[in-house]
Coordinates of C-alpha atoms and ligand atoms in Angstrom, one line a residue:
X1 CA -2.5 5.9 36.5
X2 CA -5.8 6.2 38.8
X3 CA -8.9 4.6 37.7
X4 CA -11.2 6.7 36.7
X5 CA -15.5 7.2 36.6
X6 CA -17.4 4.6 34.7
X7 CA -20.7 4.9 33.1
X8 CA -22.5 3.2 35.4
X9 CA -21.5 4.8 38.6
X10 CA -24.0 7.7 37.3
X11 CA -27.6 7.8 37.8
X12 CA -29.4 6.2 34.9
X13 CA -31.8 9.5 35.0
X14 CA -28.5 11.5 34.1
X15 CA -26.9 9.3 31.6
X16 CA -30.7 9.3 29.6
X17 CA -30.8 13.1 30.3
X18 CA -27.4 13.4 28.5
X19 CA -28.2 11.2 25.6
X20 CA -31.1 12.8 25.1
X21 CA -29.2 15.9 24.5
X22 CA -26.5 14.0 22.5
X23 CA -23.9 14.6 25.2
X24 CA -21.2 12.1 26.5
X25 CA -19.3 12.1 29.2
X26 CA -15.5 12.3 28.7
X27 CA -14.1 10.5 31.8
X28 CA -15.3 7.1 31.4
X29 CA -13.8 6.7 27.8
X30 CA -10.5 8.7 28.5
X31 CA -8.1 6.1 28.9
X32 CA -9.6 4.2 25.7
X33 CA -9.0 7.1 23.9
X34 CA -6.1 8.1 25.3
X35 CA -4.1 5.3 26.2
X36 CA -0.7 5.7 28.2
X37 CA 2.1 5.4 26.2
X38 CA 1.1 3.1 23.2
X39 CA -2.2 3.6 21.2
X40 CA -4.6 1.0 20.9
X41 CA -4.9 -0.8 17.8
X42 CA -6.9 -2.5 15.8
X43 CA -4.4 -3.5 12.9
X44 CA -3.2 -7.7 13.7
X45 CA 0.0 -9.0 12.2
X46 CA -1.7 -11.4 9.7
X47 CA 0.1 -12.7 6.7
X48 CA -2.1 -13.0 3.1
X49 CA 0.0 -16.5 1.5
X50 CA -0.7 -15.9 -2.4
X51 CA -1.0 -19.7 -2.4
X52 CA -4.8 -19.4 -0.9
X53 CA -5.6 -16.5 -2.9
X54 CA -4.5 -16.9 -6.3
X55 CA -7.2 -20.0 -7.2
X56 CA -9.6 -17.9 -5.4
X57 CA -9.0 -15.0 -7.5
X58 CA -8.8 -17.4 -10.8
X59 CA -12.4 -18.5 -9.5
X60 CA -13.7 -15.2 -10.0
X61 CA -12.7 -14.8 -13.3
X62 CA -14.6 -17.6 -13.7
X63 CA -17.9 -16.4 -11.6
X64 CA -17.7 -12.7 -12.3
X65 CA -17.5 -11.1 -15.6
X66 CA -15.4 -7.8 -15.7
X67 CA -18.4 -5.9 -16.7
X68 CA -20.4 -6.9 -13.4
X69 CA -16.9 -6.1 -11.4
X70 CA -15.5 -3.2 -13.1
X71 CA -12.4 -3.9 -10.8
X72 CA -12.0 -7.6 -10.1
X73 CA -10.4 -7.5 -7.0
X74 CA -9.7 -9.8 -3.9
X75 CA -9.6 -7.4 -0.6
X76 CA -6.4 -8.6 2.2
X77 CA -9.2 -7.3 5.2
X78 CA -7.3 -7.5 8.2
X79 CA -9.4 -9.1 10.9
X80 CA -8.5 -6.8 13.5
X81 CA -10.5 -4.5 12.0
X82 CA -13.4 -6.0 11.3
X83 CA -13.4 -8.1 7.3
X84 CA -16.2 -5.3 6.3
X85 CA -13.8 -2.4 6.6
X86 CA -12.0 -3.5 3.9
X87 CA -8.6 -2.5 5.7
X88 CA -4.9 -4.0 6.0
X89 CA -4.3 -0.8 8.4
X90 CA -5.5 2.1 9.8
X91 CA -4.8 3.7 6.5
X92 CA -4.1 1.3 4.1
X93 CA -6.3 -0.5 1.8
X94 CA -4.8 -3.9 -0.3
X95 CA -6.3 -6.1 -2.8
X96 CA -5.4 -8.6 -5.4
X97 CA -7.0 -7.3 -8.8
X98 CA -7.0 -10.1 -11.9
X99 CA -7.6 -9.0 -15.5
X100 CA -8.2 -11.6 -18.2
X101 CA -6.6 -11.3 -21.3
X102 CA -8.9 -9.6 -23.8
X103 CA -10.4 -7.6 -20.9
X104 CA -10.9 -3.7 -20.2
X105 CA -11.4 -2.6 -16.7
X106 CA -12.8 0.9 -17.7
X107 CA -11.5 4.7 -16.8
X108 CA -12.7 6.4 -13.6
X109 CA -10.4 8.6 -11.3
X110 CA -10.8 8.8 -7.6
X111 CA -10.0 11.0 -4.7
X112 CA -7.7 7.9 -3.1
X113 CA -4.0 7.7 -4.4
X114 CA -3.4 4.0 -6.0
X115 CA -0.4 1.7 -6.5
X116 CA -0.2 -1.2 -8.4
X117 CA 2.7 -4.1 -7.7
X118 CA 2.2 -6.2 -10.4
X119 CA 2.3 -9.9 -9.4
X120 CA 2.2 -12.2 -12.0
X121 CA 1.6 -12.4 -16.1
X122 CA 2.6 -10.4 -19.0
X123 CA 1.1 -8.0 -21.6
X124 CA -1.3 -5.7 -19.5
X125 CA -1.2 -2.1 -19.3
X126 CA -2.8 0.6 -17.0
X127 CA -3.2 4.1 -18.6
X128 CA -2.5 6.8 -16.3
X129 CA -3.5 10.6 -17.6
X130 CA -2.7 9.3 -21.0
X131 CA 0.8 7.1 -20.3
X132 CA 0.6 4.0 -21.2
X133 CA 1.9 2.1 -18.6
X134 CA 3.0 -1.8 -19.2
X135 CA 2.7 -4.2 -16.3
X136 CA 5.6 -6.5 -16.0
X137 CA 6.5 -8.2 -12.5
X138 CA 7.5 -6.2 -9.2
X139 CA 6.8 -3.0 -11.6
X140 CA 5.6 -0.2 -9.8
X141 CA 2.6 2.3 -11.2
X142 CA 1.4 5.4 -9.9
X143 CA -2.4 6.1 -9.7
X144 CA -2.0 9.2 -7.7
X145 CA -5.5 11.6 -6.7
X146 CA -7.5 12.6 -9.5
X147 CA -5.6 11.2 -12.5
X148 CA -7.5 9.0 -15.2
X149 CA -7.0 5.1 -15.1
X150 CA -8.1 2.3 -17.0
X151 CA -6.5 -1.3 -17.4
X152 CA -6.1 -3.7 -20.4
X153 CA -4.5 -6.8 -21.3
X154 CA -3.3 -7.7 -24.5
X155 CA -1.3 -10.9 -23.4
X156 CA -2.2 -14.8 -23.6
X157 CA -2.8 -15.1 -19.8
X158 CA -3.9 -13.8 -16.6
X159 CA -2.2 -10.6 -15.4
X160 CA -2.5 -10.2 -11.0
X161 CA -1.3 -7.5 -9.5
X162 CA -1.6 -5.7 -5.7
X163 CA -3.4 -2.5 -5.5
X164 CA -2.3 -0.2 -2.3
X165 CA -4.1 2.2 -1.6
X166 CA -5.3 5.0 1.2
X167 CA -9.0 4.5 0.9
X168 CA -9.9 3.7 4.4
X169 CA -8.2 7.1 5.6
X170 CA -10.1 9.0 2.9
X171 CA -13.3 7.1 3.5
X172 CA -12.7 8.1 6.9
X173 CA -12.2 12.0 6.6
X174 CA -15.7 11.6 4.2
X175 CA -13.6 12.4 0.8
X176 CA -13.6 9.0 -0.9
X177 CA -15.1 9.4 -4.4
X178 CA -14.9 8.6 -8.0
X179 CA -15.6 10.0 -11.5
X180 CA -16.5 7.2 -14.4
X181 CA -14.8 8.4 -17.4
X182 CA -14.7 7.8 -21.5
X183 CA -11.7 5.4 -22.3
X184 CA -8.3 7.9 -22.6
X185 CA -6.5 8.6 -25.6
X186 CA -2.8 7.4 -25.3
X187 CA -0.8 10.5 -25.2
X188 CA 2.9 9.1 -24.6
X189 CA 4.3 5.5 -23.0
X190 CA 7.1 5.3 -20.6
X191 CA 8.3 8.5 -19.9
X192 CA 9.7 7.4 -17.0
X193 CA 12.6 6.9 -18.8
X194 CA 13.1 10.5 -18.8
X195 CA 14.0 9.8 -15.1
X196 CA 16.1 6.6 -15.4
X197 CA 19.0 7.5 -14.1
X198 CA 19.6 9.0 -10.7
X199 CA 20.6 12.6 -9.8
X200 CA 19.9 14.1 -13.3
X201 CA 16.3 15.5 -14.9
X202 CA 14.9 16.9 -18.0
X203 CA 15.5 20.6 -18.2
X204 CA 14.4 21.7 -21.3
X205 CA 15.4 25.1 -21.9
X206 CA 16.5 25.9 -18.2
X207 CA 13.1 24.9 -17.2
X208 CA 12.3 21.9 -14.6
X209 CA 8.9 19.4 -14.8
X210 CA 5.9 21.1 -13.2
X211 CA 4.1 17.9 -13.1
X212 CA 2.9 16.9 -9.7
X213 CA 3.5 13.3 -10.6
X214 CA 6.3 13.2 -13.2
X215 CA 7.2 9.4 -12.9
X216 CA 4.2 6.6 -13.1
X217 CA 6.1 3.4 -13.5
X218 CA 9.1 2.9 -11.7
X219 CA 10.1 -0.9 -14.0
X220 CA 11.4 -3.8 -11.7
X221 CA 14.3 -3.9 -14.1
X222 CA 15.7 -1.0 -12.6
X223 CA 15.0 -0.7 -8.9
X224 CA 16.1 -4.7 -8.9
X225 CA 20.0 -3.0 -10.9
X226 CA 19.7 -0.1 -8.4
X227 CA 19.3 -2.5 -5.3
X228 CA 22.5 -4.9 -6.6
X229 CA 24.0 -2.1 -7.4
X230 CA 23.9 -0.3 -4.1
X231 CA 24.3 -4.0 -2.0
X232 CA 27.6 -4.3 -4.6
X233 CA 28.8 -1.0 -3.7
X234 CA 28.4 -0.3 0.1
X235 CA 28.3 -3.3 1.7
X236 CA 28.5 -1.9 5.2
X237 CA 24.9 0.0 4.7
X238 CA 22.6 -1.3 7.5
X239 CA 19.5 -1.8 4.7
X240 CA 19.7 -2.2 1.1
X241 CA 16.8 -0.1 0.6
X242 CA 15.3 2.4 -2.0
X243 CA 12.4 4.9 -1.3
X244 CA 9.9 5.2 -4.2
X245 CA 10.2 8.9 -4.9
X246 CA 9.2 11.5 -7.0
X247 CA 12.5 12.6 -9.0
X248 CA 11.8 16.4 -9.6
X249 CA 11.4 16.9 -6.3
X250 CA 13.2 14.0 -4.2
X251 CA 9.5 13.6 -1.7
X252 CA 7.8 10.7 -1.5
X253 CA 6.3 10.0 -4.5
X254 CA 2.6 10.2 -3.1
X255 CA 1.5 12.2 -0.5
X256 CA -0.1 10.0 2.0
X257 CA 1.4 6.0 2.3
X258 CA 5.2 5.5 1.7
X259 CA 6.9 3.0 -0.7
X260 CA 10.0 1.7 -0.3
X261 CA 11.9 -1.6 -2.1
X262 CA 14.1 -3.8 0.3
X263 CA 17.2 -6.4 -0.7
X264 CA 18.1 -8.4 2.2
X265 CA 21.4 -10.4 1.5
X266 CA 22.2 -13.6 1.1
X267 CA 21.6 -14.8 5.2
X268 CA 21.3 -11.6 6.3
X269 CA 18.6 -10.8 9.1
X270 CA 17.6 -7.0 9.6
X271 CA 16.0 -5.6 12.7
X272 CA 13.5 -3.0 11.9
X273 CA 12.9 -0.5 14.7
X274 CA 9.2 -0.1 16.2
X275 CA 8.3 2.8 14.6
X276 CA 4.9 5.1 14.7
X277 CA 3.4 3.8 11.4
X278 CA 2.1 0.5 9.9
X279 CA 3.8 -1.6 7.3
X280 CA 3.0 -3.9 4.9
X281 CA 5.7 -6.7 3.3
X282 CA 5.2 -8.0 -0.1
X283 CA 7.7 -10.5 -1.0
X284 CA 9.1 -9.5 -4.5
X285 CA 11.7 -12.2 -5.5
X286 CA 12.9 -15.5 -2.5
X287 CA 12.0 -15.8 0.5
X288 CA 11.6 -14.2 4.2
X289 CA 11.0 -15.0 7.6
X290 CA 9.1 -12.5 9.4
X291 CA 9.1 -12.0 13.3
X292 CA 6.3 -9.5 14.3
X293 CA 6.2 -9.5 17.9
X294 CA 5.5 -13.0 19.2
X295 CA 4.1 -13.8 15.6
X296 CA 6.5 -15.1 13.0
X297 CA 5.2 -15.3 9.3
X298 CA 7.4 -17.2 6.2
X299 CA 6.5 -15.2 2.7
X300 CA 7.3 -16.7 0.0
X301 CA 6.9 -14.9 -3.4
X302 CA 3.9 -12.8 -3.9
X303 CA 2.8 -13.3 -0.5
X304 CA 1.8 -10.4 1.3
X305 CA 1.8 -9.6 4.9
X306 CA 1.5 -6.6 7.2
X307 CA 2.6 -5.2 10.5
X308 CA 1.0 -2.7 12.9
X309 CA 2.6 0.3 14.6
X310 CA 4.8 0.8 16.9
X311 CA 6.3 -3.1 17.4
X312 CA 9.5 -4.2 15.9
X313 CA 9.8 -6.0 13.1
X314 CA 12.9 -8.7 12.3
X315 CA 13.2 -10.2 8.5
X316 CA 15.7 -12.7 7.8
X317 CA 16.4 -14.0 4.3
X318 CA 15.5 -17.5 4.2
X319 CA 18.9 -18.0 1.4
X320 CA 22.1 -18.0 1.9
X321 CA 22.8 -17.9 -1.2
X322 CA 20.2 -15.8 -3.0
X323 CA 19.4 -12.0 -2.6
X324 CA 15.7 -11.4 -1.3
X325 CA 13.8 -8.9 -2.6
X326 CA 11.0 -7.2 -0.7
X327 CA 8.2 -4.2 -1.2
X328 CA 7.1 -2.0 1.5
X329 CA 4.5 0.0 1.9
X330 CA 3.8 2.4 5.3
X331 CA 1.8 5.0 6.5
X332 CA 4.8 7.5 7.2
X333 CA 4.3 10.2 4.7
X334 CA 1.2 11.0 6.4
X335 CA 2.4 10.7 9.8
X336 CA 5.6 13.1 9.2
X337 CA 2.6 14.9 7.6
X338 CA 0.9 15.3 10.9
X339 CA 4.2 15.4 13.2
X340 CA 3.4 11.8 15.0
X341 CA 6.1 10.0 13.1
X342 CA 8.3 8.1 15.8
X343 CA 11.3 6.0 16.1
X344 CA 11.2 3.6 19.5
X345 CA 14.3 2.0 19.9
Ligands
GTQ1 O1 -7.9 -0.4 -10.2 O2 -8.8 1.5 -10.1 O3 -8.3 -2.4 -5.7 O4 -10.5 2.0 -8.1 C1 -9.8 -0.6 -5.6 C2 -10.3 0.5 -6.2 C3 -8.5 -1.0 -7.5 C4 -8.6 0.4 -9.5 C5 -8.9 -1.3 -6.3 C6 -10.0 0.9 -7.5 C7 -9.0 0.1 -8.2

């Protein structure tokens, strides 16, 4: 590919007359911009051991008061690009949120779709549109765009669990926002088991859900059955793996980042293809080791780790004797969305 103009081969006169126009000249940033064959990124393989953050995150319990936090959260900045940004990937946002028993993280809703992976602790809840969801580990909960959600903890100890969300693509496209809100009335809890067993829905009088979000909390319980069950009964599947989806209409359950729950066997290593988007590992249940290029990460539980685009990643259970159970969350809804999804082999 031939090299092409540079800035400073023009006349300083020119390049002031330009800027003073707000113009820019294409050629010397066209290869930064369009790179050949793999895009530049920002996003590091960097691994977030829960070891280092969870007395961090007990500290600020101690220093901040819920009130003067409103979310008390830990951010997993990935230095590639840059800690301010606030961003694990292009798209994706994590952090560590702790709520003390006793307290109330009040209701707001927001343009950016939220999950929560609850980490550690027992007896907190998030409501969601008036569900009352109960936190219990390696649950999943739903916060999708624009629904009400506040957090409380009625429990003896400290509840942690890991938010995912899309805020740095909807800071980016200028549409991040939020709406403070009274606390919610409790309308129903769990419906979700409405949608506990695959390939059948409510269809009360002939008609089907309309809800854009019909299922909030997907309980560890049952993915965890649904994952033995599936490494049990075809043992000659390439991954044990479940997608997060919305049951009425068998999509991803939110629009924009992509959840999935992994089981690697007992010794079993799995090569992940390179693919477009980037992922993020959360170690569920065991233990993995992670080859990410040339970098190699060991999670143990509730560590947290994360992957760019278009490298191959290799996970090998570190048992061979116990199941390991992972969480995944990528950026390929959105780039199926946009028609940039790839395999590379
Ligand atoms: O719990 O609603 O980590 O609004 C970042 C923004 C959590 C939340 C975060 C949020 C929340």
């Amino acid at each position: 590919m031939e090299a092409l103009g540079r800035l400073e081969d023009l006349p300083e006169d020119y390049r002031v007359e330009l800027a003073a126009r707000n113009l820019v000249p294409l050629w010397p940033s066209l290869r930064a911009v369009l790179p050949p064959g793999v895009p530049a990124r920002r996003t590091q393989a960097i691994c977030w051991p829960y070891a280092d953050i969870r007395p961090l995150l007990l500290q600020a319990g101690e220093l901040t008061p819920i009130e003067k936090a409103e979310r008390r959260v830990l951010v997993l900045a990935n230095p590639g690009h840059g800690l301010e940004k606030m961003q694990a990937s292009a798209s994706i946002y994590l952090g560590m949120q702790l709520l003390l028993p006793g307290e109330w993280a009040p209701a707001h809703r927001h343009t950016p779709n939220a999950v929560r992976m609850i980490v550690e602790g027992e007896g907190a809840y998030t409501t969601v549109a008036g569900e009352k969801c109960v936190m219990s580990r390696g649950d999943l909960i739903l916060t999708p765009t624009g629904l009400w959600h506040e957090h409380g903890h009625e429990g003896e100890n400290p509840v942690v669990w890991l938010d995912v969300l899309d805020l740095p693509l909807l800071y980016y496209l200028e549409a991040s926002y939020v709406t403070e809100g009274r606390a919610q009335t409790v309308a129903n809890t769990a419906a979700e088991r409405a949608y506990q067993r695959g390939g059948v829905v409510p269809s009360p009088l002939f008609a089907r859900g309309a809800k854009p979000f019909p299922m909030l909390r997907y309980p560890w319980v049952e993915v965890r059955a649904a994952l033995c069950a599936l490494a049990d009964s075809q043992p000659e599947i390439e991954a044990v793996q479940l997608a997060y989806i919305n049951p009425e209409t068998g999509a991803d359950c939110q629009a924009i980042l992509g959840y999935s729950a992994l089981l690697l066997r007992p010794g079993e290593t799995l090569a992940l293809p390179a693919r477009s988007p980037a992922l993020v590992m959360h170690q569920i249940e065991g233990g993995t080791e992670v080859a990410i290029a040339d970098q190699r990460f060991t999670l143990a539980e509730a560590d947290t780790c994360c992957a760019p685009g278009y490298v191959g990643v290799t996970l090998a259970n570190r048992s061979s004797e116990q199941p390991a159970f992972l969480f995944l969350a990528d950026e390929s809804p959105l780039h199926k969305k946009l028609g940039i999804y790839e395999t590379r082999a």
